[in-house]
Amino acid sequence: MKKVGVECRNIRLSYGNTEVLKDINISIAPGEFFALLGPSGSGKSTLLRLIAGFNQHQHGQLLVDGRDISGVPPWDRNIGMVFQNYALWPHMTVWDNVAFGLVERKVPKAELRERVQAALELVGLADYAKRRPNHLSGGQQQRVALARTIVIEPQVLLLDEPLSNLDKKLRVQMRRELLALQRRLGITTIFVTHDQEEAMTTADRMAVLNHGVVQQLGSPANLFDFPSNRFVADFVGTMNVLEGNVRERNGGDIVLGVDGVGDLRLPVDNETLPTGRCAASFRPHTVVVEAAGAVGDARYTWLPGEILASEFLGEFTRYQIRIGTQQLTADQTHYAGLSKFPPGASVAVGIDPSQVRLLAA
């Protein structure tokens, strides 16, 4: 099967006076696993349905393999979609559910049998062909929905929150199976989710949407390490944010006067030296917590703090810490025998300047 790219060029979509998608520009490479990530109402599912042909944009172009398919009806797009609720026919067997699309396309019987059998074997359900959907687990129903979609050999596979109805353990298992299947088929895949962990563990690249606008596009690691704005920083993982004013610039460093805390000296790119008000942002796992008075690593900027609360989360303990008049979160790796800091304990908080990102306040 030929791998194809998908491109959205300046796409806008409105319902009446409500603009749902605003100048969407996304280019998805052939064979790429691409995620659309965002909160409810961000426009991600609307964009996915637009690519499928169920929604129609008023402006822009939608290209598949370089051809504008904006006016092409859904049944002529050769795009497969797996819905959140699987949409299986309850009165049909697994075999008949998977064969349905081929029957509608009037595929010869011998070819139909061969393709249905191959699709069921691909998702590990060859032994379940005679069962009905209500006799299957949630994960098995998900595999039937996938088999029914891939059996028609679509150029593009669309996944609309396909794991949201599964429990956590099964979601982890299914996203691994989903990624392995996509790699095996090499099919261009677009995956909609509001779960940043799902997006980051499966996608080659992803776009974060909010209010119908692409906030940032890139690899999961790039978005996590170098968020372009406060929304992306907060939505992709957890972020500490300390706002303040730039008080001094010296070569590649600035001194940020953090509200209620004091001065932080931070390295920045000379070409993007900020001025005025901005926010120092850093991830909880980059923060070090030591007992008050301990001699800290010179790589860190150390500030006095007080433990407000803690949560034991197994692999790590999450602390809420007051520094000055501000509060931040620190994640400390847990191992057997390590004692926790109690609420009210005085501590030294280490911030690694190399892990701080300066964002618009």
Short mmCIF file of C-alpha atoms in Angstrom, two decimals:
data_model
loop_
_atom_site.label_atom_id
_atom_site.label_comp_id
_atom_site.label_asym_id
_atom_site.label_seq_id
_atom_site.Cartn_x
_atom_site.Cartn_y
_atom_site.Cartn_z
CA MET A 1 0.00 0.00 0.00
CA LYS A 2 1.31 3.43 -0.95
CA LYS A 3 2.04 5.74 1.98
CA VAL A 4 0.42 9.14 1.60
CA GLY A 5 0.76 12.51 3.30
CA VAL A 6 -2.06 14.70 4.63
CA GLU A 7 -1.92 18.48 4.56
CA CYS A 8 -4.26 21.11 5.98
CA ARG A 9 -3.73 24.52 4.40
CA ASN A 10 -5.32 27.57 6.01
CA ILE A 11 -8.43 25.62 6.97
CA ARG A 12 -11.25 27.50 8.65
CA LEU A 13 -14.57 26.11 9.78
CA SER A 14 -17.48 27.93 11.41
CA TYR A 15 -20.90 26.94 12.70
CA GLY A 16 -22.93 30.09 12.18
CA ASN A 17 -20.99 32.90 13.84
CA THR A 18 -18.90 30.49 15.91
CA GLU A 19 -15.43 29.92 14.49
CA VAL A 20 -14.41 26.38 15.42
CA LEU A 21 -11.20 25.98 13.38
CA LYS A 22 -8.99 28.99 12.68
CA ASP A 23 -6.34 28.90 9.95
CA ILE A 24 -5.22 25.32 10.57
CA ASN A 25 -1.89 24.56 8.89
CA ILE A 26 -0.62 21.03 9.48
CA SER A 27 1.50 18.79 7.27
CA ILE A 28 1.54 15.07 8.14
CA ALA A 29 4.22 12.93 6.52
CA PRO A 30 3.47 9.65 4.71
CA GLY A 31 3.39 6.79 7.22
CA GLU A 32 3.52 9.10 10.23
CA PHE A 33 1.66 8.50 13.49
CA PHE A 34 0.33 11.97 14.26
CA ALA A 35 -1.69 13.05 17.31
CA LEU A 36 -4.15 15.90 17.72
CA LEU A 37 -4.08 16.81 21.41
CA GLY A 38 -6.24 19.29 23.25
CA PRO A 39 -8.99 19.79 25.84
CA SER A 40 -12.71 19.33 25.15
CA GLY A 41 -13.90 21.97 22.73
CA SER A 42 -10.44 22.61 21.27
CA GLY A 43 -11.48 21.57 17.74
CA LYS A 44 -9.47 18.35 17.47
CA SER A 45 -12.43 16.02 16.81
CA THR A 46 -13.95 18.57 14.43
CA LEU A 47 -10.70 18.56 12.45
CA LEU A 48 -10.59 14.76 12.39
CA ARG A 49 -14.19 14.55 11.14
CA LEU A 50 -13.34 17.18 8.54
CA ILE A 51 -10.54 14.97 7.21
CA ALA A 52 -12.98 12.03 7.14
CA GLY A 53 -15.47 14.13 5.16
CA PHE A 54 -18.19 14.40 7.83
CA ASN A 55 -17.56 18.16 8.26
CA GLN A 56 -16.95 20.69 5.51
CA HIS A 57 -14.62 23.68 5.87
CA GLN A 58 -15.48 27.08 4.39
CA HIS A 59 -11.91 28.12 3.60
CA GLY A 60 -8.62 26.41 2.79
CA GLN A 61 -7.50 23.14 1.29
CA LEU A 62 -7.35 19.55 2.52
CA LEU A 63 -4.77 17.55 0.56
CA VAL A 64 -4.20 13.78 0.63
CA ASP A 65 -1.26 12.60 -1.44
CA GLY A 66 -1.08 16.10 -2.91
CA ARG A 67 -4.71 16.08 -4.14
CA ASP A 68 -7.30 18.48 -2.75
CA ILE A 69 -10.20 16.31 -1.52
CA SER A 70 -12.23 19.16 0.02
CA GLY A 71 -15.30 18.43 -2.12
CA VAL A 72 -14.99 14.65 -2.16
CA PRO A 73 -17.75 12.78 -0.21
CA PRO A 74 -16.67 10.54 2.70
CA TRP A 75 -17.31 7.26 0.84
CA ASP A 76 -14.94 8.25 -1.96
CA ARG A 77 -12.00 9.38 0.19
CA ASN A 78 -10.51 5.96 1.01
CA ILE A 79 -10.07 7.09 4.62
CA GLY A 80 -10.85 4.74 7.51
CA MET A 81 -12.11 5.91 10.89
CA VAL A 82 -12.33 4.17 14.26
CA PHE A 83 -14.90 5.84 16.51
CA GLN A 84 -14.80 6.30 20.26
CA ASN A 85 -17.75 3.93 20.83
CA TYR A 86 -16.51 1.43 18.18
CA ALA A 87 -19.92 1.52 16.34
CA LEU A 88 -20.08 -2.27 15.87
CA TRP A 89 -23.25 -3.95 14.61
CA PRO A 90 -24.52 -5.87 17.70
CA HIS A 91 -26.59 -8.39 15.65
CA MET A 92 -23.62 -9.37 13.44
CA THR A 93 -20.75 -11.71 14.20
CA VAL A 94 -17.19 -10.45 14.39
CA TRP A 95 -16.60 -11.85 10.89
CA ASP A 96 -19.63 -10.05 9.45
CA ASN A 97 -18.70 -6.77 11.16
CA VAL A 98 -15.23 -6.89 9.64
CA ALA A 99 -16.56 -7.96 6.23
CA PHE A 100 -19.26 -5.26 6.11
CA GLY A 101 -17.20 -2.63 4.27
CA LEU A 102 -16.04 -5.14 1.68
CA VAL A 103 -19.60 -6.36 1.10
CA GLU A 104 -20.71 -2.79 0.49
CA ARG A 105 -17.86 -2.41 -2.02
CA LYS A 106 -18.96 -5.64 -3.77
CA VAL A 107 -15.55 -7.28 -3.35
CA PRO A 108 -15.48 -10.81 -4.84
CA LYS A 109 -16.20 -13.51 -2.25
CA ALA A 110 -12.84 -15.26 -2.44
CA GLU A 111 -10.94 -12.00 -2.01
CA LEU A 112 -13.33 -10.95 0.77
CA ARG A 113 -12.68 -14.15 2.75
CA GLU A 114 -8.95 -13.77 2.35
CA ARG A 115 -8.89 -10.12 3.44
CA VAL A 116 -11.21 -10.62 6.43
CA GLN A 117 -9.16 -13.59 7.65
CA ALA A 118 -5.93 -11.61 7.27
CA ALA A 119 -7.38 -8.63 9.16
CA LEU A 120 -8.62 -10.82 12.04
CA GLU A 121 -5.24 -12.54 12.29
CA LEU A 122 -3.52 -9.16 12.29
CA VAL A 123 -5.45 -8.07 15.39
CA GLY A 124 -5.33 -11.50 17.05
CA LEU A 125 -9.05 -12.32 16.74
CA ALA A 126 -9.10 -15.16 14.21
CA ASP A 127 -10.56 -17.50 16.87
CA TYR A 128 -13.39 -15.07 17.69
CA ALA A 129 -14.89 -14.75 14.19
CA LYS A 130 -18.25 -16.35 15.12
CA ARG A 131 -18.82 -14.37 18.30
CA ARG A 132 -20.98 -11.27 18.60
CA PRO A 133 -19.63 -7.96 20.00
CA ASN A 134 -21.50 -8.26 23.32
CA HIS A 135 -19.55 -11.47 24.02
CA LEU A 136 -16.22 -9.64 23.76
CA SER A 137 -14.23 -7.52 26.18
CA GLY A 138 -13.69 -3.82 25.55
CA GLY A 139 -10.19 -4.43 24.22
CA GLN A 140 -11.45 -7.15 21.87
CA GLN A 141 -14.22 -4.88 20.58
CA GLN A 142 -11.58 -2.24 19.93
CA ARG A 143 -9.62 -4.76 17.85
CA VAL A 144 -12.73 -5.63 15.85
CA ALA A 145 -13.25 -1.93 15.08
CA LEU A 146 -9.64 -1.70 13.94
CA ALA A 147 -9.91 -4.83 11.80
CA ARG A 148 -13.11 -3.55 10.17
CA THR A 149 -11.29 -0.32 9.28
CA ILE A 150 -7.98 -1.72 8.02
CA VAL A 151 -9.63 -4.48 5.96
CA ILE A 152 -10.76 -1.88 3.41
CA GLU A 153 -7.09 -0.84 3.03
CA PRO A 154 -7.56 2.90 3.60
CA GLN A 155 -4.86 5.40 2.67
CA VAL A 156 -5.31 7.17 6.02
CA LEU A 157 -6.43 5.81 9.40
CA LEU A 158 -8.31 8.17 11.75
CA LEU A 159 -8.67 7.32 15.44
CA ASP A 160 -11.15 9.37 17.52
CA GLU A 161 -10.36 8.84 21.22
CA PRO A 162 -10.34 5.06 20.62
CA LEU A 163 -9.00 4.14 24.07
CA SER A 164 -11.14 6.34 26.29
CA ASN A 165 -13.67 3.58 27.14
CA LEU A 166 -11.00 1.21 28.47
CA ASP A 167 -9.58 0.96 31.98
CA LYS A 168 -6.09 2.30 32.59
CA LYS A 169 -4.19 -0.99 32.36
CA LEU A 170 -5.97 -2.00 29.16
CA ARG A 171 -5.41 1.47 27.66
CA VAL A 172 -1.66 1.06 28.11
CA GLN A 173 -1.74 -2.40 26.52
CA MET A 174 -3.94 -1.27 23.62
CA ARG A 175 -1.90 1.82 22.78
CA ARG A 176 1.20 -0.38 22.50
CA GLU A 177 -0.66 -2.81 20.26
CA LEU A 178 -2.05 0.09 18.23
CA LEU A 179 1.38 1.56 17.64
CA ALA A 180 2.86 -1.85 16.75
CA LEU A 181 0.04 -2.42 14.25
CA GLN A 182 0.54 1.01 12.70
CA ARG A 183 4.27 0.40 12.33
CA ARG A 184 3.60 -2.97 10.73
CA LEU A 185 1.11 -1.54 8.22
CA GLY A 186 2.97 1.72 7.64
CA ILE A 187 -0.34 3.55 7.28
CA THR A 188 -0.57 7.31 7.86
CA THR A 189 -2.47 7.61 11.15
CA ILE A 190 -4.10 10.58 12.89
CA PHE A 191 -5.01 10.01 16.52
CA VAL A 192 -7.28 12.37 18.50
CA THR A 193 -6.92 12.38 22.28
CA HIS A 194 -7.20 14.68 25.29
CA ASP A 195 -4.75 12.47 27.21
CA GLN A 196 -1.21 13.84 26.89
CA GLU A 197 0.31 10.52 28.05
CA GLU A 198 -1.39 8.67 25.18
CA ALA A 199 -0.19 11.25 22.67
CA MET A 200 3.38 11.34 23.95
CA THR A 201 3.80 7.55 24.05
CA THR A 202 2.46 6.89 20.55
CA ALA A 203 2.94 9.90 18.28
CA ASP A 204 5.89 10.69 16.05
CA ARG A 205 4.67 14.29 16.15
CA MET A 206 1.64 16.03 17.55
CA ALA A 207 -0.27 19.29 17.37
CA VAL A 208 -1.73 20.92 20.46
CA LEU A 209 -5.02 22.71 19.79
CA ASN A 210 -6.95 25.19 21.90
CA HIS A 211 -10.02 27.19 20.83
CA GLY A 212 -9.54 26.03 17.25
CA VAL A 213 -5.96 27.28 16.98
CA VAL A 214 -2.80 25.17 16.63
CA GLN A 215 -0.75 26.28 19.64
CA GLN A 216 2.35 24.26 18.81
CA LEU A 217 3.41 21.41 16.53
CA GLY A 218 6.38 19.09 16.93
CA SER A 219 7.70 15.90 18.51
CA PRO A 220 6.44 14.97 22.00
CA ALA A 221 9.89 15.63 23.50
CA ASN A 222 10.14 19.03 21.80
CA LEU A 223 6.74 20.15 23.07
CA PHE A 224 7.51 18.88 26.56
CA ASP A 225 10.97 20.45 26.79
CA PHE A 226 10.38 23.63 24.79
CA PRO A 227 6.74 24.71 25.05
CA SER A 228 6.00 27.84 23.03
CA ASN A 229 3.46 29.33 25.43
CA ARG A 230 1.81 28.94 28.81
CA PHE A 231 -1.07 26.83 27.50
CA VAL A 232 1.22 24.19 25.96
CA ALA A 233 3.45 24.22 29.04
CA ASP A 234 0.48 23.50 31.33
CA PHE A 235 -1.33 21.05 29.04
CA VAL A 236 1.64 18.86 28.07
CA GLY A 237 2.71 17.71 31.53
CA THR A 238 2.90 19.70 34.75
CA MET A 239 4.73 23.02 34.89
CA ASN A 240 5.88 25.42 37.61
CA VAL A 241 5.49 29.06 36.63
CA LEU A 242 7.15 31.97 38.46
CA GLU A 243 6.25 35.38 37.02
CA GLY A 244 8.43 38.43 37.32
CA ASN A 245 10.16 41.32 35.58
CA VAL A 246 13.48 41.28 33.75
CA ARG A 247 15.70 43.48 35.90
CA GLU A 248 19.06 43.06 34.22
CA ARG A 249 20.64 41.64 31.06
CA ASN A 250 24.26 40.57 30.96
CA GLY A 251 25.56 38.72 27.90
CA GLY A 252 23.62 35.48 27.67
CA ASP A 253 22.06 35.86 31.12
CA ILE A 254 19.16 37.77 32.56
CA VAL A 255 18.16 38.51 36.13
CA LEU A 256 14.46 37.92 36.64
CA GLY A 257 12.90 39.58 39.67
CA VAL A 258 10.34 36.95 40.66
CA ASP A 259 7.27 38.27 42.44
CA GLY A 260 7.46 37.52 46.17
CA VAL A 261 10.65 35.46 45.83
CA GLY A 262 13.60 37.55 44.67
CA ASP A 263 16.12 37.48 41.86
CA LEU A 264 16.85 34.46 39.64
CA ARG A 265 19.80 34.56 37.22
CA LEU A 266 18.96 32.55 34.12
CA PRO A 267 20.81 31.75 30.87
CA VAL A 268 18.94 32.60 27.67
CA ASP A 269 19.52 32.58 23.93
CA ASN A 270 21.13 35.89 22.96
CA GLU A 271 18.84 36.17 19.94
CA THR A 272 15.70 35.96 22.05
CA LEU A 273 16.61 37.96 25.15
CA PRO A 274 13.30 38.88 26.77
CA THR A 275 12.40 42.26 28.16
CA GLY A 276 9.72 43.41 30.56
CA ARG A 277 7.46 40.88 32.21
CA CYS A 278 7.79 37.13 31.63
CA ALA A 279 7.47 33.78 33.37
CA ALA A 280 10.18 31.34 34.43
CA SER A 281 8.77 27.85 33.75
CA PHE A 282 10.24 24.50 34.78
CA ARG A 283 9.08 20.93 35.29
CA PRO A 284 8.58 19.44 38.79
CA HIS A 285 10.99 16.55 38.13
CA THR A 286 13.86 19.02 37.52
CA VAL A 287 13.52 20.50 41.03
CA VAL A 288 15.77 19.20 43.81
CA VAL A 289 14.71 19.25 47.46
CA GLU A 290 17.27 19.00 50.26
CA ALA A 291 17.16 19.53 54.00
CA ALA A 292 17.59 23.15 55.04
CA GLY A 293 21.26 24.02 55.52
CA ALA A 294 22.55 21.22 53.26
CA VAL A 295 25.40 22.09 50.91
CA GLY A 296 23.75 22.05 47.52
CA ASP A 297 25.08 21.31 44.04
CA ALA A 298 26.56 24.48 42.53
CA ARG A 299 24.72 23.86 39.25
CA TYR A 300 21.46 24.80 40.94
CA THR A 301 20.05 28.07 42.18
CA TRP A 302 19.03 27.42 45.77
CA LEU A 303 16.07 29.02 47.52
CA PRO A 304 14.70 28.49 51.05
CA GLY A 305 11.31 26.79 51.17
CA GLU A 306 8.71 25.17 53.38
CA ILE A 307 6.90 21.88 52.72
CA LEU A 308 3.15 22.49 52.53
CA ALA A 309 1.94 19.01 51.52
CA SER A 310 3.07 15.79 49.86
CA GLU A 311 1.55 12.95 47.83
CA PHE A 312 3.13 9.51 47.59
CA LEU A 313 2.65 8.33 43.99
CA GLY A 314 4.76 5.17 44.06
CA GLU A 315 7.65 5.99 41.74
CA PHE A 316 7.96 9.46 43.21
CA THR A 317 6.70 11.79 45.93
CA ARG A 318 5.12 15.05 44.82
CA TYR A 319 5.75 17.98 47.16
CA GLN A 320 3.95 21.31 47.30
CA ILE A 321 6.49 23.84 48.55
CA ARG A 322 6.21 27.50 49.50
CA ILE A 323 9.07 29.74 48.41
CA GLY A 324 8.57 33.35 49.44
CA THR A 325 4.94 34.11 48.61
CA GLN A 326 4.85 31.61 45.74
CA GLN A 327 4.11 27.88 45.59
CA LEU A 328 5.76 25.28 43.40
CA THR A 329 5.66 21.52 42.80
CA ALA A 330 8.66 19.20 43.09
CA ASP A 331 8.73 15.49 42.18
CA GLN A 332 11.33 13.47 44.02
CA THR A 333 12.16 9.89 42.99
CA HIS A 334 11.20 7.35 45.65
CA TYR A 335 13.19 4.32 46.69
CA ALA A 336 12.96 1.99 49.69
CA GLY A 337 14.20 3.54 52.90
CA LEU A 338 13.92 7.16 51.75
CA SER A 339 12.09 9.24 54.35
CA LYS A 340 9.69 11.97 53.30
CA PHE A 341 9.82 15.59 54.36
CA PRO A 342 6.86 16.28 56.66
CA PRO A 343 4.55 19.30 56.24
CA GLY A 344 6.10 22.37 57.80
CA ALA A 345 9.69 21.18 57.23
CA SER A 346 12.20 23.80 56.16
CA VAL A 347 14.00 22.78 52.98
CA ALA A 348 16.39 24.06 50.34
CA VAL A 349 14.89 24.07 46.86
CA GLY A 350 17.27 23.69 43.91
CA ILE A 351 16.27 25.05 40.50
CA ASP A 352 18.42 24.07 37.52
CA PRO A 353 18.76 27.22 35.35
CA SER A 354 19.35 25.11 32.22
CA GLN A 355 15.88 23.58 32.62
CA VAL A 356 14.05 26.90 32.95
CA ARG A 357 12.07 28.13 29.94
CA LEU A 358 11.11 31.80 29.67
CA LEU A 359 7.56 32.31 28.39
CA ALA A 360 5.36 35.33 27.89
CA ALA A 361 3.61 36.20 31.15
#
